[in-house]
PDB file of C-alpha atoms in Angstrom:
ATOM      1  CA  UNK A 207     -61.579 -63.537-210.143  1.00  0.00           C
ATOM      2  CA  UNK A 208     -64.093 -60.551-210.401  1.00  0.00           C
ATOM      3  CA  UNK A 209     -64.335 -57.589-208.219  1.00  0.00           C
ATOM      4  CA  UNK A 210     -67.313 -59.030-205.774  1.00  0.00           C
ATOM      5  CA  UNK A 211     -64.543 -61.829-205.266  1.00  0.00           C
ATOM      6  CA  UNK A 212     -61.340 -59.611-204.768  1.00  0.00           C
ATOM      7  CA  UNK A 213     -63.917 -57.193-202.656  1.00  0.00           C
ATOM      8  CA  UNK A 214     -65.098 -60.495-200.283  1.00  0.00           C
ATOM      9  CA  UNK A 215     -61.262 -61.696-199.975  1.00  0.00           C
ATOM     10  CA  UNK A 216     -60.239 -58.433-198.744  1.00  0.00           C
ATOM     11  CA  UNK A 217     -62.890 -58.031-195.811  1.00  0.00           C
ATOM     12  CA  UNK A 218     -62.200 -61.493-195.056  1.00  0.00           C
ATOM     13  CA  UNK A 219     -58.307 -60.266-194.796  1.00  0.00           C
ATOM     14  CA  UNK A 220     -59.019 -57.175-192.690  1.00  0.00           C
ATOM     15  CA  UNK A 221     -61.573 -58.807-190.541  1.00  0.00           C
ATOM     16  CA  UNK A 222     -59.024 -61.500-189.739  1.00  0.00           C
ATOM     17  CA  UNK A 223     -56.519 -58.653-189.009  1.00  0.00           C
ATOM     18  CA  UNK A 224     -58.590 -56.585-186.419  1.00  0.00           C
ATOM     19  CA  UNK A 225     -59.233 -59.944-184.336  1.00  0.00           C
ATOM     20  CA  UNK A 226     -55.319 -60.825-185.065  1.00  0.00           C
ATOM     21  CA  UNK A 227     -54.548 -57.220-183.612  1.00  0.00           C
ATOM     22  CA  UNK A 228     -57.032 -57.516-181.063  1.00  0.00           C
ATOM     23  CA  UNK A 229     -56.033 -61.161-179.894  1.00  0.00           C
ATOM     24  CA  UNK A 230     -52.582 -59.471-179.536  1.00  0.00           C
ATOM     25  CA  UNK A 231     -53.345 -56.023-177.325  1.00  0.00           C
ATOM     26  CA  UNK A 232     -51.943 -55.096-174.066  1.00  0.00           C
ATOM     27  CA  UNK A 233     -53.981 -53.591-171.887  1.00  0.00           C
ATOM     28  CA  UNK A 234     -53.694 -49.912-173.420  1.00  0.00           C
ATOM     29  CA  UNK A 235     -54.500 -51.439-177.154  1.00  0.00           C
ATOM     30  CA  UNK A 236     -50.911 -51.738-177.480  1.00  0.00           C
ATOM     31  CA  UNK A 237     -48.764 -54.347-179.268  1.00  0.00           C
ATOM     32  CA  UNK A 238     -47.111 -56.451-176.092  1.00  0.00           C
ATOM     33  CA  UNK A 239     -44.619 -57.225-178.455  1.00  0.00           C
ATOM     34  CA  UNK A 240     -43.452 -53.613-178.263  1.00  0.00           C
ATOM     35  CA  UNK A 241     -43.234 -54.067-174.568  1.00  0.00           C
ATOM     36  CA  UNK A 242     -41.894 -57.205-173.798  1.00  0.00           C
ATOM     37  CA  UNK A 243     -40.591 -58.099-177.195  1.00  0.00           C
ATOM     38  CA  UNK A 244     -42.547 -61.064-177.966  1.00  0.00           C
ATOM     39  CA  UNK A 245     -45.942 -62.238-177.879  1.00  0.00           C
ATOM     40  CA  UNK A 246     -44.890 -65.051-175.524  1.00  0.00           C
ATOM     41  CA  UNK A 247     -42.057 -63.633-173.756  1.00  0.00           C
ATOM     42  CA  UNK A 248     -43.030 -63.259-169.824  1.00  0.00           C
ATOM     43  CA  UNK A 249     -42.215 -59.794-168.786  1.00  0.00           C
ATOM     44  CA  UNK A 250     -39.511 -59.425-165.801  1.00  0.00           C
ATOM     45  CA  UNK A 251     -42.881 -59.265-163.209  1.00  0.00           C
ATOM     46  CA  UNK A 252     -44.029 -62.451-163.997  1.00  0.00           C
ATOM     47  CA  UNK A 253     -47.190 -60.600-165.236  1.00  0.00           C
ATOM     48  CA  UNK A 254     -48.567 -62.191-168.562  1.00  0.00           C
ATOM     49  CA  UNK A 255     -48.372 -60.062-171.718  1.00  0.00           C
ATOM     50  CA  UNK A 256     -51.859 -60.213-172.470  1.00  0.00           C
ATOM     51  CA  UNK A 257     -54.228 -58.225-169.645  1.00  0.00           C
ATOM     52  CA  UNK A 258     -56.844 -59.910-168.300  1.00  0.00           C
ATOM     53  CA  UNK A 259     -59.378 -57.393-169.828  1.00  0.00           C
ATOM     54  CA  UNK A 260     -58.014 -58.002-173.141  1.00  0.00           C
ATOM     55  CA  UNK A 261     -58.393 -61.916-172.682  1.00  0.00           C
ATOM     56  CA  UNK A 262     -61.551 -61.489-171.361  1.00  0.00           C
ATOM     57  CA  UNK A 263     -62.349 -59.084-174.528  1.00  0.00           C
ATOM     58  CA  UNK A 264     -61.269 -62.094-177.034  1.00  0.00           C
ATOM     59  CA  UNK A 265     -63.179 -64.857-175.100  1.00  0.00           C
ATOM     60  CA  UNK A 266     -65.917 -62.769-175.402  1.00  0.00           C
ATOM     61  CA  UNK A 267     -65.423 -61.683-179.396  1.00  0.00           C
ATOM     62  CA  UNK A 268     -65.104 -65.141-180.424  1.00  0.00           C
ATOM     63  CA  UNK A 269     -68.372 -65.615-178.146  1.00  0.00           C
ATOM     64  CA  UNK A 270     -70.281 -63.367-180.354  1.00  0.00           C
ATOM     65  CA  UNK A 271     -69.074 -64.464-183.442  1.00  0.00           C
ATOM     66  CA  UNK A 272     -70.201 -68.120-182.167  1.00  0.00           C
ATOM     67  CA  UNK A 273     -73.469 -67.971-182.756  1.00  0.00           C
ATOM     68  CA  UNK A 274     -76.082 -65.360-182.809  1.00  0.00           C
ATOM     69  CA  UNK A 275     -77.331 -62.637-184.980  1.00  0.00           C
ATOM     70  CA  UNK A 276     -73.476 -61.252-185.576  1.00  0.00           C
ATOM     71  CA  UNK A 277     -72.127 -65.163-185.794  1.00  0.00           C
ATOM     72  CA  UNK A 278     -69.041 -65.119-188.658  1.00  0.00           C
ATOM     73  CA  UNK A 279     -67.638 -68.364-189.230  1.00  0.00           C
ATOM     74  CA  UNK A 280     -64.298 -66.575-190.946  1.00  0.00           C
ATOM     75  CA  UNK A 281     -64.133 -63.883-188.113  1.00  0.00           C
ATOM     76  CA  UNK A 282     -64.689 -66.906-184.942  1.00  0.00           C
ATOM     77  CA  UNK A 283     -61.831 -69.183-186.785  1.00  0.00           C
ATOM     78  CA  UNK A 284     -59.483 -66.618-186.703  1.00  0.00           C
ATOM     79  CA  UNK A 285     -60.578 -65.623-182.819  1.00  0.00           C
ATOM     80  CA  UNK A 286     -60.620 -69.864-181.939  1.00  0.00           C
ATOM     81  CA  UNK A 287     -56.836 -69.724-183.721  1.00  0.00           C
ATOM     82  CA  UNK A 288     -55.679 -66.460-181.498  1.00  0.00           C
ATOM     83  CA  UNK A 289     -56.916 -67.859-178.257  1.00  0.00           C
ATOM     84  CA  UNK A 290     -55.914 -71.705-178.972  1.00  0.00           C
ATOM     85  CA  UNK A 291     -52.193 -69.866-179.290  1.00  0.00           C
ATOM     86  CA  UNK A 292     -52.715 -68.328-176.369  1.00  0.00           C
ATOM     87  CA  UNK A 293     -53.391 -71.055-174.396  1.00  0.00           C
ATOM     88  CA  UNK A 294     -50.637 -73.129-175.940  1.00  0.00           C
ATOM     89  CA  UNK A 295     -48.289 -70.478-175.836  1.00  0.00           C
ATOM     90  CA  UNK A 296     -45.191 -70.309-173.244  1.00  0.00           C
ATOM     91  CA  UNK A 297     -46.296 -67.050-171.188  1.00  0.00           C
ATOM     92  CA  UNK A 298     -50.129 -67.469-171.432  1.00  0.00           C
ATOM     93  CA  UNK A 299     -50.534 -71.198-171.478  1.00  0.00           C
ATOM     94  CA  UNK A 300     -53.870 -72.063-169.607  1.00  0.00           C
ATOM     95  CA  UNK A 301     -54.966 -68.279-169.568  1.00  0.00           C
ATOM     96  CA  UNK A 302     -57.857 -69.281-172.255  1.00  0.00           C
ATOM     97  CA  UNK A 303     -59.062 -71.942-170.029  1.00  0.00           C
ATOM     98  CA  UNK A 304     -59.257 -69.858-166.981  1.00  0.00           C
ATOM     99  CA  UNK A 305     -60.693 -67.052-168.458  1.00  0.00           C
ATOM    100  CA  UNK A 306     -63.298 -69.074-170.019  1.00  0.00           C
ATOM    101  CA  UNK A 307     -64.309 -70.937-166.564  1.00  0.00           C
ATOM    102  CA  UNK A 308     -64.050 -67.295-164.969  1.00  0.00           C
ATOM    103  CA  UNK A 309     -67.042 -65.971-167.397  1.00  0.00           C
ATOM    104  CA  UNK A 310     -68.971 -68.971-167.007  1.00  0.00           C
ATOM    105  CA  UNK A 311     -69.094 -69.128-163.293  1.00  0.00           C
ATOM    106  CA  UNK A 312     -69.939 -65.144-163.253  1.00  0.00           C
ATOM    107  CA  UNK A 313     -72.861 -65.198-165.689  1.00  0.00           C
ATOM    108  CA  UNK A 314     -73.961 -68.508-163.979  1.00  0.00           C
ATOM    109  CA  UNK A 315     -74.110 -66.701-160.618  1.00  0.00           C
ATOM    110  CA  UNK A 316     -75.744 -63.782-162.378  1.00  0.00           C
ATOM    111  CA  UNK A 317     -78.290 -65.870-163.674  1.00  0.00           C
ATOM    112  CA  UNK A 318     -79.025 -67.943-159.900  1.00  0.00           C
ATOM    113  CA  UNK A 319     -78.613 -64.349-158.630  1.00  0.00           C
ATOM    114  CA  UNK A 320     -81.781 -63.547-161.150  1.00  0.00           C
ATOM    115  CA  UNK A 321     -83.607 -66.494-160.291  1.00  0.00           C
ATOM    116  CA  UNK A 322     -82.514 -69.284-162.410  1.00  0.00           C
ATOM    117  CA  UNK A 323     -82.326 -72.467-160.668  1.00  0.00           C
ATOM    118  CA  UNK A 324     -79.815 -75.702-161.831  1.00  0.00           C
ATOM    119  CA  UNK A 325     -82.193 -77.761-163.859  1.00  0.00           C
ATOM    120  CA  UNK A 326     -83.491 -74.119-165.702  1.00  0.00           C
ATOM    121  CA  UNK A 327     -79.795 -73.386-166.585  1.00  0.00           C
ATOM    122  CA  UNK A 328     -79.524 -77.132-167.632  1.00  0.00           C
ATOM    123  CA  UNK A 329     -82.150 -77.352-169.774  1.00  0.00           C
ATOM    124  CA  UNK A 330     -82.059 -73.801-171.621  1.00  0.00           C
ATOM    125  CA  UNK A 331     -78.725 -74.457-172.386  1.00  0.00           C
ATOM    126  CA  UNK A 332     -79.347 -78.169-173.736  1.00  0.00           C
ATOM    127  CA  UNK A 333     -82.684 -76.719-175.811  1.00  0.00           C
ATOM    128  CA  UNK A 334     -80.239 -73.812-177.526  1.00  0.00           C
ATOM    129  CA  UNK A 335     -77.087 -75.245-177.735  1.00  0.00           C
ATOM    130  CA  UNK A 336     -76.958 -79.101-177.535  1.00  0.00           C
ATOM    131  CA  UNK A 337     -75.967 -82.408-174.831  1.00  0.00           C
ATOM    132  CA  UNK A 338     -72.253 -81.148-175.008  1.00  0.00           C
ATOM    133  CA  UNK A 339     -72.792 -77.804-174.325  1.00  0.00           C
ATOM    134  CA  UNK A 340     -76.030 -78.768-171.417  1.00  0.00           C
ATOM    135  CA  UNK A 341     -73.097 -81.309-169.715  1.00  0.00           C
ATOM    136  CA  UNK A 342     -70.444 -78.003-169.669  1.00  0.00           C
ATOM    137  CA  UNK A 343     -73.519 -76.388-167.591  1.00  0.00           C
ATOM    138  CA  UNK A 344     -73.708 -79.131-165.719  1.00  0.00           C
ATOM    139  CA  UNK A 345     -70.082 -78.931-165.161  1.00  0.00           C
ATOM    140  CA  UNK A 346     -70.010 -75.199-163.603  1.00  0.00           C
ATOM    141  CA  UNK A 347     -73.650 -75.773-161.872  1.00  0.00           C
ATOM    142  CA  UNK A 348     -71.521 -78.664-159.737  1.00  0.00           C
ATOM    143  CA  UNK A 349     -68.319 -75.680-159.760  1.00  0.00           C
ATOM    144  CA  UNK A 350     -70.275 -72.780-158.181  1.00  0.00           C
ATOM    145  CA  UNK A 351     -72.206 -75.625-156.137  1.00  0.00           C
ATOM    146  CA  UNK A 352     -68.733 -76.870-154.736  1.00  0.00           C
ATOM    147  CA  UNK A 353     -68.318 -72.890-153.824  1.00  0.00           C
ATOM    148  CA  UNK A 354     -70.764 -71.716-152.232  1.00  0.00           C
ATOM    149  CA  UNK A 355     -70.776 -74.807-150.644  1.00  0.00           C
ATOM    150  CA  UNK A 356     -74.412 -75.869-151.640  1.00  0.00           C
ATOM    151  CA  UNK A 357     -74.538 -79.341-150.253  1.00  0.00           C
ATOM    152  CA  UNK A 358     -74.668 -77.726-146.772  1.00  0.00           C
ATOM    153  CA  UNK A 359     -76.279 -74.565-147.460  1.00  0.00           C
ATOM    154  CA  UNK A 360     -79.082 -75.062-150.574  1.00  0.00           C
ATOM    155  CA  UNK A 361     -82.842 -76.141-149.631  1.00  0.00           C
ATOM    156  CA  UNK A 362     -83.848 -79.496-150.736  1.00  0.00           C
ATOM    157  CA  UNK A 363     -85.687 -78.223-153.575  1.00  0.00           C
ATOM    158  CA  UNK A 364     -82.216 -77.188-155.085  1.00  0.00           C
ATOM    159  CA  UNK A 365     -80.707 -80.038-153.954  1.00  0.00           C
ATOM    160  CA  UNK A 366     -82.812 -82.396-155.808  1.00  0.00           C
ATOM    161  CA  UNK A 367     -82.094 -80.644-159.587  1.00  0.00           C
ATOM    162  CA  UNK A 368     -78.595 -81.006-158.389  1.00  0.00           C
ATOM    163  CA  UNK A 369     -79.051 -84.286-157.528  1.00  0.00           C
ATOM    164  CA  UNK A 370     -81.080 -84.918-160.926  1.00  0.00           C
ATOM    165  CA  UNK A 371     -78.204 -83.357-163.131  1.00  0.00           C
ATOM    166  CA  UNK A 372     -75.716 -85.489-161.533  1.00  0.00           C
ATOM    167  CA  UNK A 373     -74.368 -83.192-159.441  1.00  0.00           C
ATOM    168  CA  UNK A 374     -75.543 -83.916-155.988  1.00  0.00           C
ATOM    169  CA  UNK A 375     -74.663 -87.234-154.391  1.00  0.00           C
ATOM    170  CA  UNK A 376     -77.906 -87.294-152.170  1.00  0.00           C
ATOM    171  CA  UNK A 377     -76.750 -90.987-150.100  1.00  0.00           C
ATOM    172  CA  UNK A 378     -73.366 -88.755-149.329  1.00  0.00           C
ATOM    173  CA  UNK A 379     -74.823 -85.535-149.243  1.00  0.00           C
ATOM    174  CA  UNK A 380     -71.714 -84.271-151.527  1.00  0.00           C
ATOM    175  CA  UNK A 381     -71.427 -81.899-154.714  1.00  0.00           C
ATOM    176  CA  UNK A 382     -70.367 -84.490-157.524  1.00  0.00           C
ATOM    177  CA  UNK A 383     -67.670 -82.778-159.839  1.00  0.00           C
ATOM    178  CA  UNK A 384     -67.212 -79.299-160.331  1.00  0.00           C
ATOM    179  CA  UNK A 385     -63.443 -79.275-159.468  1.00  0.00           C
ATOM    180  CA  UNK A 386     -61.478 -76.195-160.025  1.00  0.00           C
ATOM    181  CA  UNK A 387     -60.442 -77.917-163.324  1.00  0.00           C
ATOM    182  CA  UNK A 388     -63.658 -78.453-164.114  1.00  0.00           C
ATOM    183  CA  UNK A 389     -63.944 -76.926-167.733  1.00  0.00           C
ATOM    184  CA  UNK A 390     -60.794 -79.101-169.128  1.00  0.00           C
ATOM    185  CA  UNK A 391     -62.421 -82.341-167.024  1.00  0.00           C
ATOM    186  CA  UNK A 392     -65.363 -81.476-169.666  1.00  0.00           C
ATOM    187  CA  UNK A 393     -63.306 -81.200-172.318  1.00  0.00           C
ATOM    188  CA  UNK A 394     -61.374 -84.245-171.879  1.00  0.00           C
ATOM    189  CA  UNK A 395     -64.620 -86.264-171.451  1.00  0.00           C
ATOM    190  CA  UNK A 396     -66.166 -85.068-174.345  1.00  0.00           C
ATOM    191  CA  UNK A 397     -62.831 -85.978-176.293  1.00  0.00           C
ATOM    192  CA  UNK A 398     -63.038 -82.309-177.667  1.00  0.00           C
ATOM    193  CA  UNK A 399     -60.333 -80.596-179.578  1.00  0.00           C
ATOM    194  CA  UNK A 400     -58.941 -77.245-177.998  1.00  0.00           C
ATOM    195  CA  UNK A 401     -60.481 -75.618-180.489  1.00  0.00           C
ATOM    196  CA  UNK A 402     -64.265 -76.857-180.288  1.00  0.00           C
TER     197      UNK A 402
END
């Protein structure tokens, strides 16, 4: 193997490490290990091991490395590993999930809150990404829908992409889907794998 080889293998290796030692930070960039003596031991509080900013922090590394200009396909397989552990593991299981459906539903208000409207989320989404990734939209449009209680509240206008997405019932004048489970309901439709 020549140098450019050993060179590439040994980024690779210390890339993986700093997401590894990142995926694994309490919430003062300390090892939780230290403090509750595994990973996946649940401290005596009940609190999880892993703070919410440093899940957040992952979910949103792995983001990055996703797609984009700074998208690394070694870098977001080690990130997908970390948090698929996570939310498999005894003390954090489902804490991936949530904190994915938690980021989605605050951009997604962020973006209504600039102006966006259902079917312009919708179909940005499905023009960048792809059908999958435009149904997950869907999927949170019907979630924050279902909280702020748009069937009731949104003008017609609104209600009518809703109803055009699939997410409006107009005949019953209900939000269709968008259930508090709503990103694993996507999942499980799609017939993903926890790590897709």
């Amino acid at each position: 193997m020549g140098r450019s080889s050993h060179r590439r293998r040994a980024d690779a290796q210390r890339k993986q490490q700093r997401i590894h030692d990142r995926a694994h930070a309490g919430p003062s960039g300390t090892d939780p290990a230290g403090r509750y003596g595994s990973a996946d031991a649940a401290p005596a509080d009940g609190q999880s091991p892993l703070a919410d900013a440093a899940m957040t922090s992952l979910v949103l590394t792995a983001a990055t490395l996703a797609c984009g200009p700074r998208a690394d396909k070694v870098d977001f397989a080690v990130a997908v590993q970390a948090l698929t552990d996570l939310e498999t593991g005894p003390a954090t299981a489902g804490r991936t999930t949530a904190t994915i459906a938690e980021l989605l539903d605050r951009y997604l208000g962020h973006l209504f809150e600039g102006g966006w409207q259902p079917a312009d989320v919708a179909h940005a989404v499905k023009r960048e990404w792809n059908v999958t990734a435009s149904r997950l939209a869907v999927a949170a449009i019907a979630a924050a829908s279902r909280r702020t209680d748009a069937a009731t509240r949104a003008p017609q206008p609104w209600l009518a992409q809703l109803d055009d997405l699939g997410a409006y019932d107009a005949a019953r004048g209900a939000i269709v889907g968008g259930q508090a489970d709503y990103l694993a309901r996507w999942a499980r439709a799609q017939r993903l794998h926890p790590d897709e």
